[in-house]
Short mmCIF file of C-alpha atoms in Angstrom, two decimals:
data_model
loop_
_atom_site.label_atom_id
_atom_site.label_comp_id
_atom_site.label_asym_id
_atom_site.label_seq_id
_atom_site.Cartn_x
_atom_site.Cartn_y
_atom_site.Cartn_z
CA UNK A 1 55.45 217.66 -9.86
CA UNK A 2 53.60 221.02 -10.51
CA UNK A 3 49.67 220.80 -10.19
CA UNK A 4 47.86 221.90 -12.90
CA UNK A 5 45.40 225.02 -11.87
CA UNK A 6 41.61 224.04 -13.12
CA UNK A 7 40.36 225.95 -15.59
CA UNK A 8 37.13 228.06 -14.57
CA UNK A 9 34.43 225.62 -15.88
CA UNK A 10 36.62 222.60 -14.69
CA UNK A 11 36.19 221.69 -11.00
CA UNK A 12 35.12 218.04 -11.59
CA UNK A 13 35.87 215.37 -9.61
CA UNK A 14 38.85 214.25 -10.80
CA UNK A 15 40.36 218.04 -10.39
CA UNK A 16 38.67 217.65 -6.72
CA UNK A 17 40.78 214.36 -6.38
CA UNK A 18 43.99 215.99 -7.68
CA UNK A 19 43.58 218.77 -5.76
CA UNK A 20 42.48 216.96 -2.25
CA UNK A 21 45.00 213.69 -3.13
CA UNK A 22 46.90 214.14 0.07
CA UNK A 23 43.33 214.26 2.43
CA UNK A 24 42.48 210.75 1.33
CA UNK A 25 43.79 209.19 4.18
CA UNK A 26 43.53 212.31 6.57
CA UNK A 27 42.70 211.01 10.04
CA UNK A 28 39.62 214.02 10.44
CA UNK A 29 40.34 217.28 8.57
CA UNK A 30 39.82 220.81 10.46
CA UNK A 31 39.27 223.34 7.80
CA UNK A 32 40.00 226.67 8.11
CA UNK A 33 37.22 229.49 6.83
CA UNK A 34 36.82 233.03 7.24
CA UNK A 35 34.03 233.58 4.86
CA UNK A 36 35.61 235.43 2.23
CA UNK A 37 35.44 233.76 -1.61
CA UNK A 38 38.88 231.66 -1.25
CA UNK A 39 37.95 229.95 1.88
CA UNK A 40 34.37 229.38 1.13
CA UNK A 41 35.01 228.24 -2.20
CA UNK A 42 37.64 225.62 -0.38
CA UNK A 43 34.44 224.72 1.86
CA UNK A 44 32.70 223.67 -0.52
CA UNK A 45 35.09 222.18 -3.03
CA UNK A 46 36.02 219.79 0.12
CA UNK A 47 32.21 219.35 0.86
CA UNK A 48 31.32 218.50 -2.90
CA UNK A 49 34.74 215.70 -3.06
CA UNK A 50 33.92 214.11 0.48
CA UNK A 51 29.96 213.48 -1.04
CA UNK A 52 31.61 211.15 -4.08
CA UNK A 53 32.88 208.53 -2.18
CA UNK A 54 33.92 207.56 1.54
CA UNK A 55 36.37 210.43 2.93
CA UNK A 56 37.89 211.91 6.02
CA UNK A 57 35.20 213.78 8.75
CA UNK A 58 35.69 217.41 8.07
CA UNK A 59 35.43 220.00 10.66
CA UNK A 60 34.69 223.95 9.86
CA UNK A 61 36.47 226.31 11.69
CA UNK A 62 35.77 230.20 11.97
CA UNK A 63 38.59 232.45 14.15
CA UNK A 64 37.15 235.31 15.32
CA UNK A 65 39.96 237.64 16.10
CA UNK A 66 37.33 240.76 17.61
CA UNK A 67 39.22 243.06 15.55
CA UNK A 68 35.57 244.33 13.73
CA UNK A 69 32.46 244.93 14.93
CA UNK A 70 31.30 242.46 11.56
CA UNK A 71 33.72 239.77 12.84
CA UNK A 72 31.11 237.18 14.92
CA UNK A 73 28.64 238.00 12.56
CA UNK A 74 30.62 236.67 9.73
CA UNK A 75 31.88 233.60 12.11
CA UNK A 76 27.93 233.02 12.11
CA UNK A 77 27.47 233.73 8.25
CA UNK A 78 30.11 230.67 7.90
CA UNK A 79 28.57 228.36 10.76
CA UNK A 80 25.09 228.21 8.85
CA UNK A 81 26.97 228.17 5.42
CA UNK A 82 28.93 225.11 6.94
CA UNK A 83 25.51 223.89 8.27
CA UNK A 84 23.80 223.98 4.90
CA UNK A 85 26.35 221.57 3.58
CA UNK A 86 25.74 219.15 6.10
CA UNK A 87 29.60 220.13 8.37
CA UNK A 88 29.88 220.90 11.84
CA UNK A 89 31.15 224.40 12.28
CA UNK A 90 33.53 225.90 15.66
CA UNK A 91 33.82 229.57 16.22
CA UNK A 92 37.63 230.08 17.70
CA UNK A 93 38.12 233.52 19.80
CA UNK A 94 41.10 235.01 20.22
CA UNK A 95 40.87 236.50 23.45
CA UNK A 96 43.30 238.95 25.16
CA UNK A 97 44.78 242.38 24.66
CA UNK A 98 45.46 242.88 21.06
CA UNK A 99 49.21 244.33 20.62
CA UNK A 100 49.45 247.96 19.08
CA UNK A 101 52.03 247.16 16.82
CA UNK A 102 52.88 243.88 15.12
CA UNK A 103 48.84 242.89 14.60
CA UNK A 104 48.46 240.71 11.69
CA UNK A 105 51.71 238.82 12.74
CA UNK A 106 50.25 238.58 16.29
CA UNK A 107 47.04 237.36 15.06
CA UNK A 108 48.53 234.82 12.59
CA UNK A 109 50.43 233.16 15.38
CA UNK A 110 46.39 233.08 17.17
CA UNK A 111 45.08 231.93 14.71
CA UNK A 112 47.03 228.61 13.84
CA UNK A 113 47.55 228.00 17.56
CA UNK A 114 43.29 228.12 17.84
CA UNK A 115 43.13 226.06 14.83
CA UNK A 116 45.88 223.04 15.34
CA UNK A 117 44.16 222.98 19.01
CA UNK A 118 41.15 222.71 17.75
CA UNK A 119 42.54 219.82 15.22
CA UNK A 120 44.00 218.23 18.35
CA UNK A 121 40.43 218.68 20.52
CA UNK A 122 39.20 216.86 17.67
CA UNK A 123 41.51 213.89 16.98
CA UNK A 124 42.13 215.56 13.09
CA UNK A 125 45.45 214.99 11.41
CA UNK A 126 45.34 217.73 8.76
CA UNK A 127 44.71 221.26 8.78
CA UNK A 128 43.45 222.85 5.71
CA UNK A 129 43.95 226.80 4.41
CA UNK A 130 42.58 228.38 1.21
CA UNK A 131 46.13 229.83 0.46
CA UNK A 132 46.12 230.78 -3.29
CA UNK A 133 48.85 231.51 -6.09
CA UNK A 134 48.48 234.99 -5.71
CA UNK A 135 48.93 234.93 -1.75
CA UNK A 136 51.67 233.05 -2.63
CA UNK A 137 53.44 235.64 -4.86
CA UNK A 138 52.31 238.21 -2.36
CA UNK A 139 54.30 236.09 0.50
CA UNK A 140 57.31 235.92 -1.99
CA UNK A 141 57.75 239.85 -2.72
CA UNK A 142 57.26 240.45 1.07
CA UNK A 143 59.82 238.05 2.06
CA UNK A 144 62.44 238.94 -0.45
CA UNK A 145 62.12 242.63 0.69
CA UNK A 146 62.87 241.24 3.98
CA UNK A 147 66.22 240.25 2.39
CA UNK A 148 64.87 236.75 3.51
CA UNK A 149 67.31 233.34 2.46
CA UNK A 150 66.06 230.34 0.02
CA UNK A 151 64.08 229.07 2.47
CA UNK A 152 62.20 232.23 2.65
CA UNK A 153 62.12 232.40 -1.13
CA UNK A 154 60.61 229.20 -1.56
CA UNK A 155 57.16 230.89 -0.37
CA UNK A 156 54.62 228.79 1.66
CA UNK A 157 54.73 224.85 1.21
CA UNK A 158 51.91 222.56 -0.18
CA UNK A 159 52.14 220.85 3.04
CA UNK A 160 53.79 221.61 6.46
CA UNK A 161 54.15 219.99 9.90
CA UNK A 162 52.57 222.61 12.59
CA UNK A 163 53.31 221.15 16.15
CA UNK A 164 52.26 217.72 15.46
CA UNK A 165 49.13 218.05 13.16
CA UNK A 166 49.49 218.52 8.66
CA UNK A 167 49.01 221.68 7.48
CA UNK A 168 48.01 221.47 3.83
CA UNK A 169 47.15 224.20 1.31
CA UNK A 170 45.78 222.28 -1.84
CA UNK A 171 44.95 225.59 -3.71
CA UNK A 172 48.69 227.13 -3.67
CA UNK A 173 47.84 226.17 -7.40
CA UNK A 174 44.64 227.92 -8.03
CA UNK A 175 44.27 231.79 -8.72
CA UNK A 176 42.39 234.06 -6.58
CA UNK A 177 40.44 235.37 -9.74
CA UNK A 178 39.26 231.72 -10.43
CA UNK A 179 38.10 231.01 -7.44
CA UNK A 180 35.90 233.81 -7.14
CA UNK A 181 34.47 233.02 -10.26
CA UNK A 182 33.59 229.67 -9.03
CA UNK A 183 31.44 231.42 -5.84
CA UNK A 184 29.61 233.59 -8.22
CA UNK A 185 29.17 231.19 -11.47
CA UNK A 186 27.95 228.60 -8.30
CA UNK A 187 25.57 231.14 -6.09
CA UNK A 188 28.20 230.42 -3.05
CA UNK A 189 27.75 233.09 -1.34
CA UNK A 190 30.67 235.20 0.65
CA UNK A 191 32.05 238.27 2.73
CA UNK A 192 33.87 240.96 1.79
CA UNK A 193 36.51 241.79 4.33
CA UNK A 194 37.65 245.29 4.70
CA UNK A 195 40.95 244.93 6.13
CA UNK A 196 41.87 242.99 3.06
CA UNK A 197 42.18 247.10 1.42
CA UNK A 198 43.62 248.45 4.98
CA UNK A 199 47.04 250.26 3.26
CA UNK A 200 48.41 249.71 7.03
CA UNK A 201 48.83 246.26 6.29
CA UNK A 202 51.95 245.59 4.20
CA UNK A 203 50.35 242.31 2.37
CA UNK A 204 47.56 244.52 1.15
CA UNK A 205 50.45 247.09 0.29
CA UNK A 206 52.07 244.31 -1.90
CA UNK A 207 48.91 243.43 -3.50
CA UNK A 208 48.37 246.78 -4.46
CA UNK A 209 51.46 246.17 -6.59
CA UNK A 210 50.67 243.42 -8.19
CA UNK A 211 49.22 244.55 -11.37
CA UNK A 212 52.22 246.93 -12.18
CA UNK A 213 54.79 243.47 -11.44
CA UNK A 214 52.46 241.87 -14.06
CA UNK A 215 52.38 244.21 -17.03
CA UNK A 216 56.42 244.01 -16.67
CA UNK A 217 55.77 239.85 -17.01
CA UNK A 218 56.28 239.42 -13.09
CA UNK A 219 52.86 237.52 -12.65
CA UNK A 220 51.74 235.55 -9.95
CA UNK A 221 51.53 232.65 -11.72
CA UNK A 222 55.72 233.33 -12.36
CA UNK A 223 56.32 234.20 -8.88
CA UNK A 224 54.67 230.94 -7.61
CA UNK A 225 56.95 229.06 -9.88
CA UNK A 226 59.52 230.37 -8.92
CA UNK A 227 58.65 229.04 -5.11
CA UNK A 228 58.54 226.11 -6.44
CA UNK A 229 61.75 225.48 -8.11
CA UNK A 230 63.08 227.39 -4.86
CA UNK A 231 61.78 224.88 -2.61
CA UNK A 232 62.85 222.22 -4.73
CA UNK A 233 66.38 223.52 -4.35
CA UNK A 234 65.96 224.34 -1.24
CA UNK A 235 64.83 220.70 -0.49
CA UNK A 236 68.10 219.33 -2.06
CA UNK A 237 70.41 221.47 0.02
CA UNK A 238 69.03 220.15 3.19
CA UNK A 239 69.42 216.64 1.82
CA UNK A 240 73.26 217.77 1.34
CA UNK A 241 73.11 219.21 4.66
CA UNK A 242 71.84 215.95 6.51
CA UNK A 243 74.19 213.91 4.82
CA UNK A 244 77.50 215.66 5.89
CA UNK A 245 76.09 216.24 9.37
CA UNK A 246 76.25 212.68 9.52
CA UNK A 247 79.39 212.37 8.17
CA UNK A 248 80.44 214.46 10.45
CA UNK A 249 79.19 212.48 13.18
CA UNK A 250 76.63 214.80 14.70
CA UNK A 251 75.63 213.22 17.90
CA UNK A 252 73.83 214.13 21.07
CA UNK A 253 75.73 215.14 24.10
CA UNK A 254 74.01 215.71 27.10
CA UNK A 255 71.80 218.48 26.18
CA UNK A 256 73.47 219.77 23.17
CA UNK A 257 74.81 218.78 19.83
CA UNK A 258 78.38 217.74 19.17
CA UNK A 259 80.35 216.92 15.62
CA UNK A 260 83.73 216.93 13.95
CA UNK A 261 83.85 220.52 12.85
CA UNK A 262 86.43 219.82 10.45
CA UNK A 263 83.59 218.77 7.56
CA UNK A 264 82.00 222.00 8.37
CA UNK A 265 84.85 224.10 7.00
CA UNK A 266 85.21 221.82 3.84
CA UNK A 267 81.18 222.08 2.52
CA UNK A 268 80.24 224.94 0.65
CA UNK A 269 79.00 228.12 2.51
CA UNK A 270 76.03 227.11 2.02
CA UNK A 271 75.40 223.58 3.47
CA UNK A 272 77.98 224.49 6.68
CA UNK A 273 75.44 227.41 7.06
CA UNK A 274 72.70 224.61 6.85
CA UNK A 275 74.70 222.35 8.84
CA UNK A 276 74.99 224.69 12.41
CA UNK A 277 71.51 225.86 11.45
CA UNK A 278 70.65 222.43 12.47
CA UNK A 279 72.45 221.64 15.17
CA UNK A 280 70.71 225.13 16.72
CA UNK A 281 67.39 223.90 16.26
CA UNK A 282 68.61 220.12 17.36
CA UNK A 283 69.62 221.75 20.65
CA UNK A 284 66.71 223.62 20.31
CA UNK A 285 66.67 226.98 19.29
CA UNK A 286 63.72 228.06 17.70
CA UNK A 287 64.81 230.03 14.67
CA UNK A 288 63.58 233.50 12.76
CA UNK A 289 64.30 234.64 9.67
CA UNK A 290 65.62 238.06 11.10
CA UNK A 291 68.26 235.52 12.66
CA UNK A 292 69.46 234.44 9.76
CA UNK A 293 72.45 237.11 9.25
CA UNK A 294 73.74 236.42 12.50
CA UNK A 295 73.75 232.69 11.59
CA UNK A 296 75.95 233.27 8.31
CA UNK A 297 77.79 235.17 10.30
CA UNK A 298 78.68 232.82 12.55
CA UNK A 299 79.11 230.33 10.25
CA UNK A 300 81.94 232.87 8.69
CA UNK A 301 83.72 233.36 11.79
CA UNK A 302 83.11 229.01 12.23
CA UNK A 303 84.81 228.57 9.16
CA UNK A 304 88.04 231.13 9.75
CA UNK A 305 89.01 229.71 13.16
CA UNK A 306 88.73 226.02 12.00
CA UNK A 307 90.95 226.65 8.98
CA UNK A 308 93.08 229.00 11.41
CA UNK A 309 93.20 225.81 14.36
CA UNK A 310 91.51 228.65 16.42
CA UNK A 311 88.97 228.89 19.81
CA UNK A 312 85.99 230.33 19.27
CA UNK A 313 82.85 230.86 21.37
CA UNK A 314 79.83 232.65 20.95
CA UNK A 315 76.02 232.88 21.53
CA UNK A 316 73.25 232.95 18.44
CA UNK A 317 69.43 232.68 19.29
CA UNK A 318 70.14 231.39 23.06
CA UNK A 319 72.57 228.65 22.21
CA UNK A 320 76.47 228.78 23.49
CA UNK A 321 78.66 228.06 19.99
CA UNK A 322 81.43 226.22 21.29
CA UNK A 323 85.14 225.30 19.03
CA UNK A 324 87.41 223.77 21.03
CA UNK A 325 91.15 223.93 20.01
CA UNK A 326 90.84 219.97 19.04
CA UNK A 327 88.30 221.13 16.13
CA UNK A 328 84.89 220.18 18.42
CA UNK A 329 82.04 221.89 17.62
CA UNK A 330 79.61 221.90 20.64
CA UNK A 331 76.34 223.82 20.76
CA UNK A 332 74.23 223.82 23.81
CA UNK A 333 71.28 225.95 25.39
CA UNK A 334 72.74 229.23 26.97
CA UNK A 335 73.77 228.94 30.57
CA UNK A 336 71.60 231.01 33.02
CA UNK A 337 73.52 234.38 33.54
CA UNK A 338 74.76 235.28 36.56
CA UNK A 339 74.51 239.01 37.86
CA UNK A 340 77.13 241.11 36.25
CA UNK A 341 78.19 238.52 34.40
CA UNK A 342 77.74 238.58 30.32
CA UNK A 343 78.96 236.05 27.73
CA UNK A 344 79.91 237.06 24.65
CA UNK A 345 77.18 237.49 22.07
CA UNK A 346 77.56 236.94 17.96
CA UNK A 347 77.62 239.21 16.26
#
């Protein structure tokens, strides 16, 4: 069920409890901030609900990626924020040579490694982001430009598993607008990052956008909701998917995945693309989106030489695709290669 977005003058605590309902029984929460109005605001929305009542310890956590000269000053700016409010406060560096290309990609993968560590170091079960409706719509422009699938579509979830420890964004609901409002009706005080106007960025290239997608009715708000009923699509194929895997009779085999590949030439495309996309990450692969034309692909040339009574082998994202002429579908982690020697590769 959709959350309803507070209203500007309504953060109260039932709004806090709606909003935080799945931190109730958080086992320690680490929570992301950066200083700028949507994370700070999240500081101390969480600060202001764990005063009413008994609730989860929460942790504040700065990354300082030493891209900007500003950047430990404004990790400081947060750890005497944090302070004020009565929360202990980490400062995470991300250490290292800095790639030339590929930077904000390279440090989002730094920064959620720093943070789930620091969520392990600290026994917490939940991560929490400031993620807002309009980054959001932002991710959902950027990813269907990337020609991305309906998994892609269905933008960033509520809620997430990252490598053992809940990664939950209870403001996917809440506008960025409203939320800035809130620091400066409130006196919470923030920083204004510069890179979020660097035009070498391509998120602050979509944002740019924005306002000319919403005079033509493509608002945030409309984008968001459309992740929604995405995901919950999205989250009904998979059940499909599951269910004919195990009719199917998906099954280990040593180190790979074996079924009846029969079934996988019946489904729709769709669910037999679903199907082998799970029986690569079951042997595991671990999967891209930039993959995912090779894996329909596959799943094509799958679904030819079953109907056909064909072999077929081929590689996708380091796993050997195996049909055998009795209709066994095998996938397995690629063989070392020998010298000179090169299996074939799909596509």
């Amino acid at each position: 069920m959709t959350a309803v977005p507070p209203s500007d003058s309504d953060w109260s605590g039932d709004v806090l409890d709606r909003l935080f309902s799945s931190l109730g029984n958080a086992g320690g929460i680490v929570a992301a901030v950066s200083g700028g109005p949507d994370s700070i605001a999240l500081m101390h929305l969480l600060a202001r609900w764990r005063a009413a009542a008994p609730r989860p310890r929460i942790l504040v956590a700065t990354v300082d990626h030493g891209l900007r000269p500003d950047s430990a000053d404004e990790a400081a700016f947060v750890a005497r924020e944090a302070g004020a409010l009565g929360l202990p406060h980490r400062t995470l560096a991300w250490t290292g040579d800095k790639p030339r290309t590929g930077l904000q990609e390279a440090a989002r993968e730094a920064r959620y490694r720093l943070l789930v560590h620091q969520a392990r170091e600290e026994g917490a079960s939940h991560l929490v982001t400031a993620h807002t409706q309009d980054d959001q719509a932002e991710t959902v422009l950027m990813r269907m430009a990337r020609g991305s699938g309906l998994a892609g579509l269905a933008g960033m979830r509520a809620e997430r598993d990252r490598d053992g420890v809940r990664h939950a964004r209870p403001l996917l609901t809440c506008s960025k607008t409203s939320l800035v409002r809130l620091c400066e009706g409130q006196g919470w005080r923030y920083v204004d990052d510069p890179s979020n106007r660097n035009e070498a960025f391509a998120r602050v290239r979509w944002r740019g956008i924005m306002p000319a997608l919403a005079a033509e009715g493509l608002t945030a708000e409309r984008l968001a909701r459309l992740a929604e009923r995405l995901a919950q699509a999205d989250e009904a194929l998979d059940a499909k998917a599951r269910e004919a895997l195990s009719l199917a009779g998906a099954a280990g085999d040593g180190d790979g995945i074996v079924l009846e590949a029969g079934r996988l030439a019946e489904e729709p495309f769709e669910i037999a693309l679903r199907m082998l996309t799970a029986m690569l990450e079951r042997s595991g692969a671990r999967l891209e989106a930039s993959r995912l034309h090779r894996i329909e692909a596959c799943t094509r040339r799958l679904r030819e030489a079953i109907r056909a009574g064909e072999e077929l082998r081929a590689t996708v994202a380091g796993q050997l695709v195996r049909l055998d002429p009795s209709g066994r579908l095998t996938v397995r982690p690629e063989p070392p290669r020998r010298r000179g020697v090169r299996p074939m590769s799909y596509p």
